[in-house]
GROMACS .gro file of C-alpha atoms in nm:
model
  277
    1UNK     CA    1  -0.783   2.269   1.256
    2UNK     CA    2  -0.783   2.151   0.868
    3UNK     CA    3  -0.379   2.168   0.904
    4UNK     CA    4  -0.388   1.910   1.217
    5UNK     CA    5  -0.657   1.677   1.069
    6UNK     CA    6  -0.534   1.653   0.729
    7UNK     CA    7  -0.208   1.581   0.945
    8UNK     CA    8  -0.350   1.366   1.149
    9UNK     CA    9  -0.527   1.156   0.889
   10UNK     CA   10  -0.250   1.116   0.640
   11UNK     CA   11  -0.016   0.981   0.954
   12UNK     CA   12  -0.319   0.691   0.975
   13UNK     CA   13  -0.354   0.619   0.603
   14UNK     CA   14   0.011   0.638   0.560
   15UNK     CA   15   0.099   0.368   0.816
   16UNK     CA   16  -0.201   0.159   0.670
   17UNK     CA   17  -0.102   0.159   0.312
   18UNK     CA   18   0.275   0.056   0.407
   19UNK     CA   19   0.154  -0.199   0.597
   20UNK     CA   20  -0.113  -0.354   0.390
   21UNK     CA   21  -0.014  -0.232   0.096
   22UNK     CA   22  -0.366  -0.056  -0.027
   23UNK     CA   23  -0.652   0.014   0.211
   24UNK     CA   24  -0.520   0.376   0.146
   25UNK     CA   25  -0.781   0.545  -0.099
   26UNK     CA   26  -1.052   0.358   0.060
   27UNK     CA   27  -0.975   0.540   0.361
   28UNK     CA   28  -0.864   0.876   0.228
   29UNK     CA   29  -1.155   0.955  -0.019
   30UNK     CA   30  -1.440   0.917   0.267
   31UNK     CA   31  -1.144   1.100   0.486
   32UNK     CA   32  -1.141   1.389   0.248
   33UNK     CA   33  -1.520   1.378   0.153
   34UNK     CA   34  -1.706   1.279   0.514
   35UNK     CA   35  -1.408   1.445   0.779
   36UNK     CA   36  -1.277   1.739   0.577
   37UNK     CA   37  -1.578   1.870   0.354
   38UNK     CA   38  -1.425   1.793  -0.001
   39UNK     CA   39  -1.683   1.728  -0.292
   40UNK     CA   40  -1.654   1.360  -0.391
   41UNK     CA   41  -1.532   1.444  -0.734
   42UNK     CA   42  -1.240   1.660  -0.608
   43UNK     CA   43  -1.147   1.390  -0.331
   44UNK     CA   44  -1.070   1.165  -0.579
   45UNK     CA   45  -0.815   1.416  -0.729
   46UNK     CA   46  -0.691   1.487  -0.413
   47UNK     CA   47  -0.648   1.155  -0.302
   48UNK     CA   48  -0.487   1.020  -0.656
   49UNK     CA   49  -0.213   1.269  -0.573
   50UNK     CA   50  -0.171   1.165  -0.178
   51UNK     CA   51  -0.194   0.820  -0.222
   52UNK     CA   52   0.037   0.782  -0.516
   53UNK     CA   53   0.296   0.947  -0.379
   54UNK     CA   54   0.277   0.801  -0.035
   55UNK     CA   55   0.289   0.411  -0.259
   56UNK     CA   56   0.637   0.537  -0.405
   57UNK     CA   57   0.796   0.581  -0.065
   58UNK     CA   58   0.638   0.267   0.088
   59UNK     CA   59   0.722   0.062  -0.253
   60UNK     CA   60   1.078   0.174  -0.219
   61UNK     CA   61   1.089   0.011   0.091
   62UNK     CA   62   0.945  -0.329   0.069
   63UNK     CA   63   1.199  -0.321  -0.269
   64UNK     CA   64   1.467  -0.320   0.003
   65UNK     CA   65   1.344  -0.619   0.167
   66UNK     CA   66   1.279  -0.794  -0.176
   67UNK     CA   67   0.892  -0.821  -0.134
   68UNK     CA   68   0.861  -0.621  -0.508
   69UNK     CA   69   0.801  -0.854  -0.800
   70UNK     CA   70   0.875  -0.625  -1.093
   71UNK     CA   71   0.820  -0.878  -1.362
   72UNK     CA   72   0.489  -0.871  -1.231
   73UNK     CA   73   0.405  -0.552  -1.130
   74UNK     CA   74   0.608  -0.340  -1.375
   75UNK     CA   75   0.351  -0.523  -1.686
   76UNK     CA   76   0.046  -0.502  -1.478
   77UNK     CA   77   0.127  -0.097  -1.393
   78UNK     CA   78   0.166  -0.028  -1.798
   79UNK     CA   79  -0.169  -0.232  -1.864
   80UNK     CA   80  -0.361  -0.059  -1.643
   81UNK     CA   81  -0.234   0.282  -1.768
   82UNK     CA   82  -0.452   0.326  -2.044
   83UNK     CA   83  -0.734   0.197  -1.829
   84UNK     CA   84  -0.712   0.432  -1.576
   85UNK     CA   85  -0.735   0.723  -1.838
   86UNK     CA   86  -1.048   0.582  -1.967
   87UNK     CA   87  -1.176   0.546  -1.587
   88UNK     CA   88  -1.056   0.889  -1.540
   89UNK     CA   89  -1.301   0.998  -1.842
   90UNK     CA   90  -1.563   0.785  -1.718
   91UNK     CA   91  -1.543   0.946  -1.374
   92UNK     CA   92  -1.680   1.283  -1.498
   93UNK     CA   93  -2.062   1.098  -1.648
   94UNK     CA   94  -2.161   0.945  -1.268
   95UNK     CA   95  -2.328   1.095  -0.992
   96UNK     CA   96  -2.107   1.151  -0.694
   97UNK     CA   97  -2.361   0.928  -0.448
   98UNK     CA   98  -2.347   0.671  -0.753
   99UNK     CA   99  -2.007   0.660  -0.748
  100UNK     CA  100  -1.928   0.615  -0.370
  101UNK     CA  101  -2.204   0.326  -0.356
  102UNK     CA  102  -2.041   0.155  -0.612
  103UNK     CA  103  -1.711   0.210  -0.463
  104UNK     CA  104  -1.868   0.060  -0.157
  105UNK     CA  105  -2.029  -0.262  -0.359
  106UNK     CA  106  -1.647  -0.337  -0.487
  107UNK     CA  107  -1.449  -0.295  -0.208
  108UNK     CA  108  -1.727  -0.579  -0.036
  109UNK     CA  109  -1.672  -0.824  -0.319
  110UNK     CA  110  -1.296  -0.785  -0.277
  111UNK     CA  111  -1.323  -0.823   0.117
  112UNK     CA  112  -1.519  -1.142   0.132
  113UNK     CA  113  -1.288  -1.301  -0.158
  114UNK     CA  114  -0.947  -1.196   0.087
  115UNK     CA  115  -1.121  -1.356   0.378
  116UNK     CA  116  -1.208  -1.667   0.192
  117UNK     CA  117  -0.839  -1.721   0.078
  118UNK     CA  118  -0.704  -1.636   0.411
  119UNK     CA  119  -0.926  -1.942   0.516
  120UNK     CA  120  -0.812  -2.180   0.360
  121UNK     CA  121  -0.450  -2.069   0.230
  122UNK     CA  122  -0.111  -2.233   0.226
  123UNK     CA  123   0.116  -2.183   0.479
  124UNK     CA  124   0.364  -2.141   0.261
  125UNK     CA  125   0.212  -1.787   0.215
  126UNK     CA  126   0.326  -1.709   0.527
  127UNK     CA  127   0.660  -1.833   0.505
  128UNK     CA  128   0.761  -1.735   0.144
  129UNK     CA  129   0.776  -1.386  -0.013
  130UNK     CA  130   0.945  -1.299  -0.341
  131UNK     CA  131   1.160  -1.592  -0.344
  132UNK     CA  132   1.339  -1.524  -0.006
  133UNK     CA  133   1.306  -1.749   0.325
  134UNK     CA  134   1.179  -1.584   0.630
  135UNK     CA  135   1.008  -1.665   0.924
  136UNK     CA  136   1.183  -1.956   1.184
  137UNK     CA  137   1.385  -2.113   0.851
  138UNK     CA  138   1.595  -1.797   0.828
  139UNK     CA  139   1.599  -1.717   1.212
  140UNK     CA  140   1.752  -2.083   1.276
  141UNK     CA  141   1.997  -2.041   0.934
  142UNK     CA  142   1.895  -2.342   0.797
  143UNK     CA  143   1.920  -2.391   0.460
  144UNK     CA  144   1.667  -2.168   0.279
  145UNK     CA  145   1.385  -2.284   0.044
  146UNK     CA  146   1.342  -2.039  -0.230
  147UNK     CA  147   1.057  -1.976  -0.517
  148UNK     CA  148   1.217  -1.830  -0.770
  149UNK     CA  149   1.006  -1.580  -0.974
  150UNK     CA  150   1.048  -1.717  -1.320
  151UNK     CA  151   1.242  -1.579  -1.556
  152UNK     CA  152   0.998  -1.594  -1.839
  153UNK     CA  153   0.615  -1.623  -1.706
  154UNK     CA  154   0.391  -1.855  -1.916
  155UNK     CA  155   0.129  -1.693  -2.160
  156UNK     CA  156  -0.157  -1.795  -1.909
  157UNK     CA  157   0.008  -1.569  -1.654
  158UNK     CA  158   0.092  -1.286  -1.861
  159UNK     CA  159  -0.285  -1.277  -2.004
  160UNK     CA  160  -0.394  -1.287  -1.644
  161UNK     CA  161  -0.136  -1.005  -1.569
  162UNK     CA  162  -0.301  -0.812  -1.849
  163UNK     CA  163  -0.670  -0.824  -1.801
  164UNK     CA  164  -0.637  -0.817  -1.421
  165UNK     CA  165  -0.443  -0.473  -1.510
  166UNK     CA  166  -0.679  -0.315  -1.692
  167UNK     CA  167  -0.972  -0.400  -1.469
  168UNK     CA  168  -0.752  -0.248  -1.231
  169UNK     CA  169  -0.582   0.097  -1.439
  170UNK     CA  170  -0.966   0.145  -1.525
  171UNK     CA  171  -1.121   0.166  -1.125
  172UNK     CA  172  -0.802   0.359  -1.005
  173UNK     CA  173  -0.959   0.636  -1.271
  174UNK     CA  174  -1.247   0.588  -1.216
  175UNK     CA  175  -1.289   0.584  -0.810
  176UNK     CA  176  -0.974   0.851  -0.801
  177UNK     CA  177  -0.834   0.482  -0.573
  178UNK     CA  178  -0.471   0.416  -0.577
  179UNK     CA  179  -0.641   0.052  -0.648
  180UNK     CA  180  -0.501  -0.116  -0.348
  181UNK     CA  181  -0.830  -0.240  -0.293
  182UNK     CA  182  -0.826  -0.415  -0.565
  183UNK     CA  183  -0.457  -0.500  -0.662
  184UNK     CA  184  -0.403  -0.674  -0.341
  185UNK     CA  185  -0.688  -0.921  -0.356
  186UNK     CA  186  -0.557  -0.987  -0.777
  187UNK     CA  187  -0.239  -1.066  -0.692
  188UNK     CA  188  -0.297  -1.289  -0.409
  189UNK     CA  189  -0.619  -1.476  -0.517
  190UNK     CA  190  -0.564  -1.430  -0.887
  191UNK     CA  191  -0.195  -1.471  -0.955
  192UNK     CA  192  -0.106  -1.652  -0.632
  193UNK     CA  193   0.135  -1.380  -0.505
  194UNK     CA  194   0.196  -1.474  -0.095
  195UNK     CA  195   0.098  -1.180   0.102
  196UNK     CA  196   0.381  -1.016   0.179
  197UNK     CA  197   0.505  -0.998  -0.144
  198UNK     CA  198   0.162  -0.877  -0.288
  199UNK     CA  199   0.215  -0.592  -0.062
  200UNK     CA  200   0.509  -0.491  -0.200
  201UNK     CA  201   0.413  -0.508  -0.578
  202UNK     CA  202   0.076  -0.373  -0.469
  203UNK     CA  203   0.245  -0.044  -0.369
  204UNK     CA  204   0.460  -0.019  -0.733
  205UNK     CA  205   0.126  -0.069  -0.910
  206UNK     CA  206  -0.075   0.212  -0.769
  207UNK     CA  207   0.233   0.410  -0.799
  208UNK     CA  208   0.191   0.338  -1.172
  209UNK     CA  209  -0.171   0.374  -1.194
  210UNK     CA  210  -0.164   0.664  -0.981
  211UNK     CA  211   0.052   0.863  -1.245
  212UNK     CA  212  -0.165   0.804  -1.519
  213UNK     CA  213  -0.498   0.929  -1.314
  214UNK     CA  214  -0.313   1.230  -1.205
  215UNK     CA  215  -0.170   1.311  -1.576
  216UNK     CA  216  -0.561   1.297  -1.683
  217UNK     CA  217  -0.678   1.526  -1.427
  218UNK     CA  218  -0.432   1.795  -1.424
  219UNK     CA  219  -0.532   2.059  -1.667
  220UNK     CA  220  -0.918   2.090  -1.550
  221UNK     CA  221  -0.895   1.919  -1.184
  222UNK     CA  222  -0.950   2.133  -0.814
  223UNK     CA  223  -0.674   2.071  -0.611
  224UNK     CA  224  -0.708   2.212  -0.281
  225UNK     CA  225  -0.355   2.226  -0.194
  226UNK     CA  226  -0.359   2.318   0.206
  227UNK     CA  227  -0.568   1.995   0.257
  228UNK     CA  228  -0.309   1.792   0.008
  229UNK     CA  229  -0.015   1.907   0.064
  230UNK     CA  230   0.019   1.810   0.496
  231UNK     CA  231  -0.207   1.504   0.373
  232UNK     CA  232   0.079   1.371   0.174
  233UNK     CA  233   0.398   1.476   0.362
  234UNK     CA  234   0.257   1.304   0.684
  235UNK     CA  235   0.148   1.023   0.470
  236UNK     CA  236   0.463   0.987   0.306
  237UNK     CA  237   0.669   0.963   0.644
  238UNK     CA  238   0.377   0.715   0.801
  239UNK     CA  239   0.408   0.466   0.540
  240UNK     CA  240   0.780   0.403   0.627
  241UNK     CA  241   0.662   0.304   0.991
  242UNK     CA  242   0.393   0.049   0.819
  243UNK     CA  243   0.639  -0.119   0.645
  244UNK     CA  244   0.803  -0.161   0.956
  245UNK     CA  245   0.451  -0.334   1.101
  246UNK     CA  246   0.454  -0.574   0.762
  247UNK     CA  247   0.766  -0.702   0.848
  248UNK     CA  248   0.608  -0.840   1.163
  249UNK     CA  249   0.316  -0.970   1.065
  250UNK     CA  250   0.219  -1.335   0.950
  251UNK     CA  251   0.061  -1.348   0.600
  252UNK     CA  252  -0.227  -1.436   0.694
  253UNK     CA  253  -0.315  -1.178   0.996
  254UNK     CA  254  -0.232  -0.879   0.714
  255UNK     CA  255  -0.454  -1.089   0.461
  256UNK     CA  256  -0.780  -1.069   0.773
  257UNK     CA  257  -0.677  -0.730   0.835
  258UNK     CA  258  -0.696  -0.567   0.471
  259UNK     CA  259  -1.031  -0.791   0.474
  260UNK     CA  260  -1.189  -0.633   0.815
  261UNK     CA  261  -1.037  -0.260   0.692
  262UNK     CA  262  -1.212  -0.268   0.373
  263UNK     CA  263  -1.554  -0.407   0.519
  264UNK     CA  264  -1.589  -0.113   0.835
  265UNK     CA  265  -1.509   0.127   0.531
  266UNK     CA  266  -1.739  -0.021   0.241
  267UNK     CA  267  -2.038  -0.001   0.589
  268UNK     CA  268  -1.964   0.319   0.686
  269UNK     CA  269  -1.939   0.494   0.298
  270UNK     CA  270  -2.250   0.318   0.203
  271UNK     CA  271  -2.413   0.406   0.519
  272UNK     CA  272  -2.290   0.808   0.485
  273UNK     CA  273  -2.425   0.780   0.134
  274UNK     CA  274  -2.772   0.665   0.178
  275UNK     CA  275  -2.865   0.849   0.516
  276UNK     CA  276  -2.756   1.153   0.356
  277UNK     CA  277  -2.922   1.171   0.045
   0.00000   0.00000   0.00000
């Protein structure tokens, strides 16, 4: 029965993470603590290892389609690096019910500031990704409007790039989160990233900041590999269909969606946490 639901589950997150690029630690730690009896603590180990791995197959992917900005991500990965050790290290001091409410508070904040932008943004953030015309302009082969990433960003967006990083490197450690969560929402509201394309570079970053978690928890982290290791695989083979479901989607419906995944799970963790304590 653990076999089929860890199966089961890591099919859902998988798809969910391709398509959205994040929402998939916010759904696998309460998956791993609430559905298949993991302590909090080692659910955030398990699901730095499920999640990161799952963002390298899914980031190889939208790479093919051109929604990866490296000069973007690449920088904002390598920040966040030494972050997400400290967060790691932080990690061990806090209360496991302390540490899912807070998870809970966060991934509000970042809901209600996706759904405000999805309000009132651009179309263009529909139309554009990475500097490539989709939508009816390349359907009809007229001639394509691009936005070029520039070749050398300005100082305000590389500071941006860097503190948005390490606020970043330093939750992945610290809520065991591949950072999704959070990494979508920066990129779109903070460095203006259209969705699609803050999908893409969301799933390179909590490759990144994935690594780095993992590297500080492996010589005195649990890993409960049964629960892992179908977790992952399934996972890893999901995320290719959910890239498939980005492709279709306007950037506006994924921007509502992330939004409305990451309030029902933000409820439902806080609500777990408080009734059972």
């Amino acid at each position: 029965m653990t076999l089929l639901a860890a199966t089961g589950l890591g099919l859902l997150i998988g798809a969910v993470l391709g398509a959205l690029g994040g929402g998939g630690a916010i759904l696998t730690v309460p998956a791993l603590v609430y559905l298949l009896g993991q302590e909090p603590r080692d659910a955030t180990t398990s699901s730095v290892i499920i999640v990161g791995l799952t963002a390298v197959v899914g980031a190889v992917g939208h790479a093919r389609s051109g929604h990866v900005r490296w000069r973007t991500g690449l920088p904002f990965g390598v920040t966040g690096f030494t972050a997400a050790i400290a967060g790691t290290a932080a990690n061990q001091y806090v209360e496991p019910h302390i540490l899912l409410l807070g998870f809970a508070a966060l991934m509000t904040i970042a809901a209600i500031g996706m759904l405000a932008h999805a309000h009132h943004a651009p179309s263009i953030h529909d139309t554009f990704g990475d500097g490539l015309a989709t939508g009816s302009t390349a359907r009809t082969g007229a001639a394509q409007l691009t936005r070029p990433e520039p070749a050398r960003p300005g100082t305000g967006i590389a500071v941006k790039v860097a503190v948005v990083g390490l606020l970043v490197g330093f939750l992945t450690g610290f809520f065991g989160a591949g950072g999704g969560f959070v990494i979508v929402p920066a990129l779109v509201l903070v460095l203006g990233l259209p969705m699609p394309t803050a999908v893409g570079t969301s799933l390179l970053i909590i490759a990144i900041n994935s690594a780095a978690a993992l590297a500080t928890r492996a010589g005195h982290a649990h890993f409960e590999w049964p629960i892992i290791l179908p977790f992952t695989i399934a996972a890893m083979a999901a995320s290719l269909a959910g890239k498939k479901i980005a492709d279709r989607l306007p950037g506006t419906v994924s921007t509502r969606a992330f939004a409305v995944l990451i309030f029902a799970v933000a409820a439902y963790t806080a609500a777990r946490t408080l009734l059972g304590r």
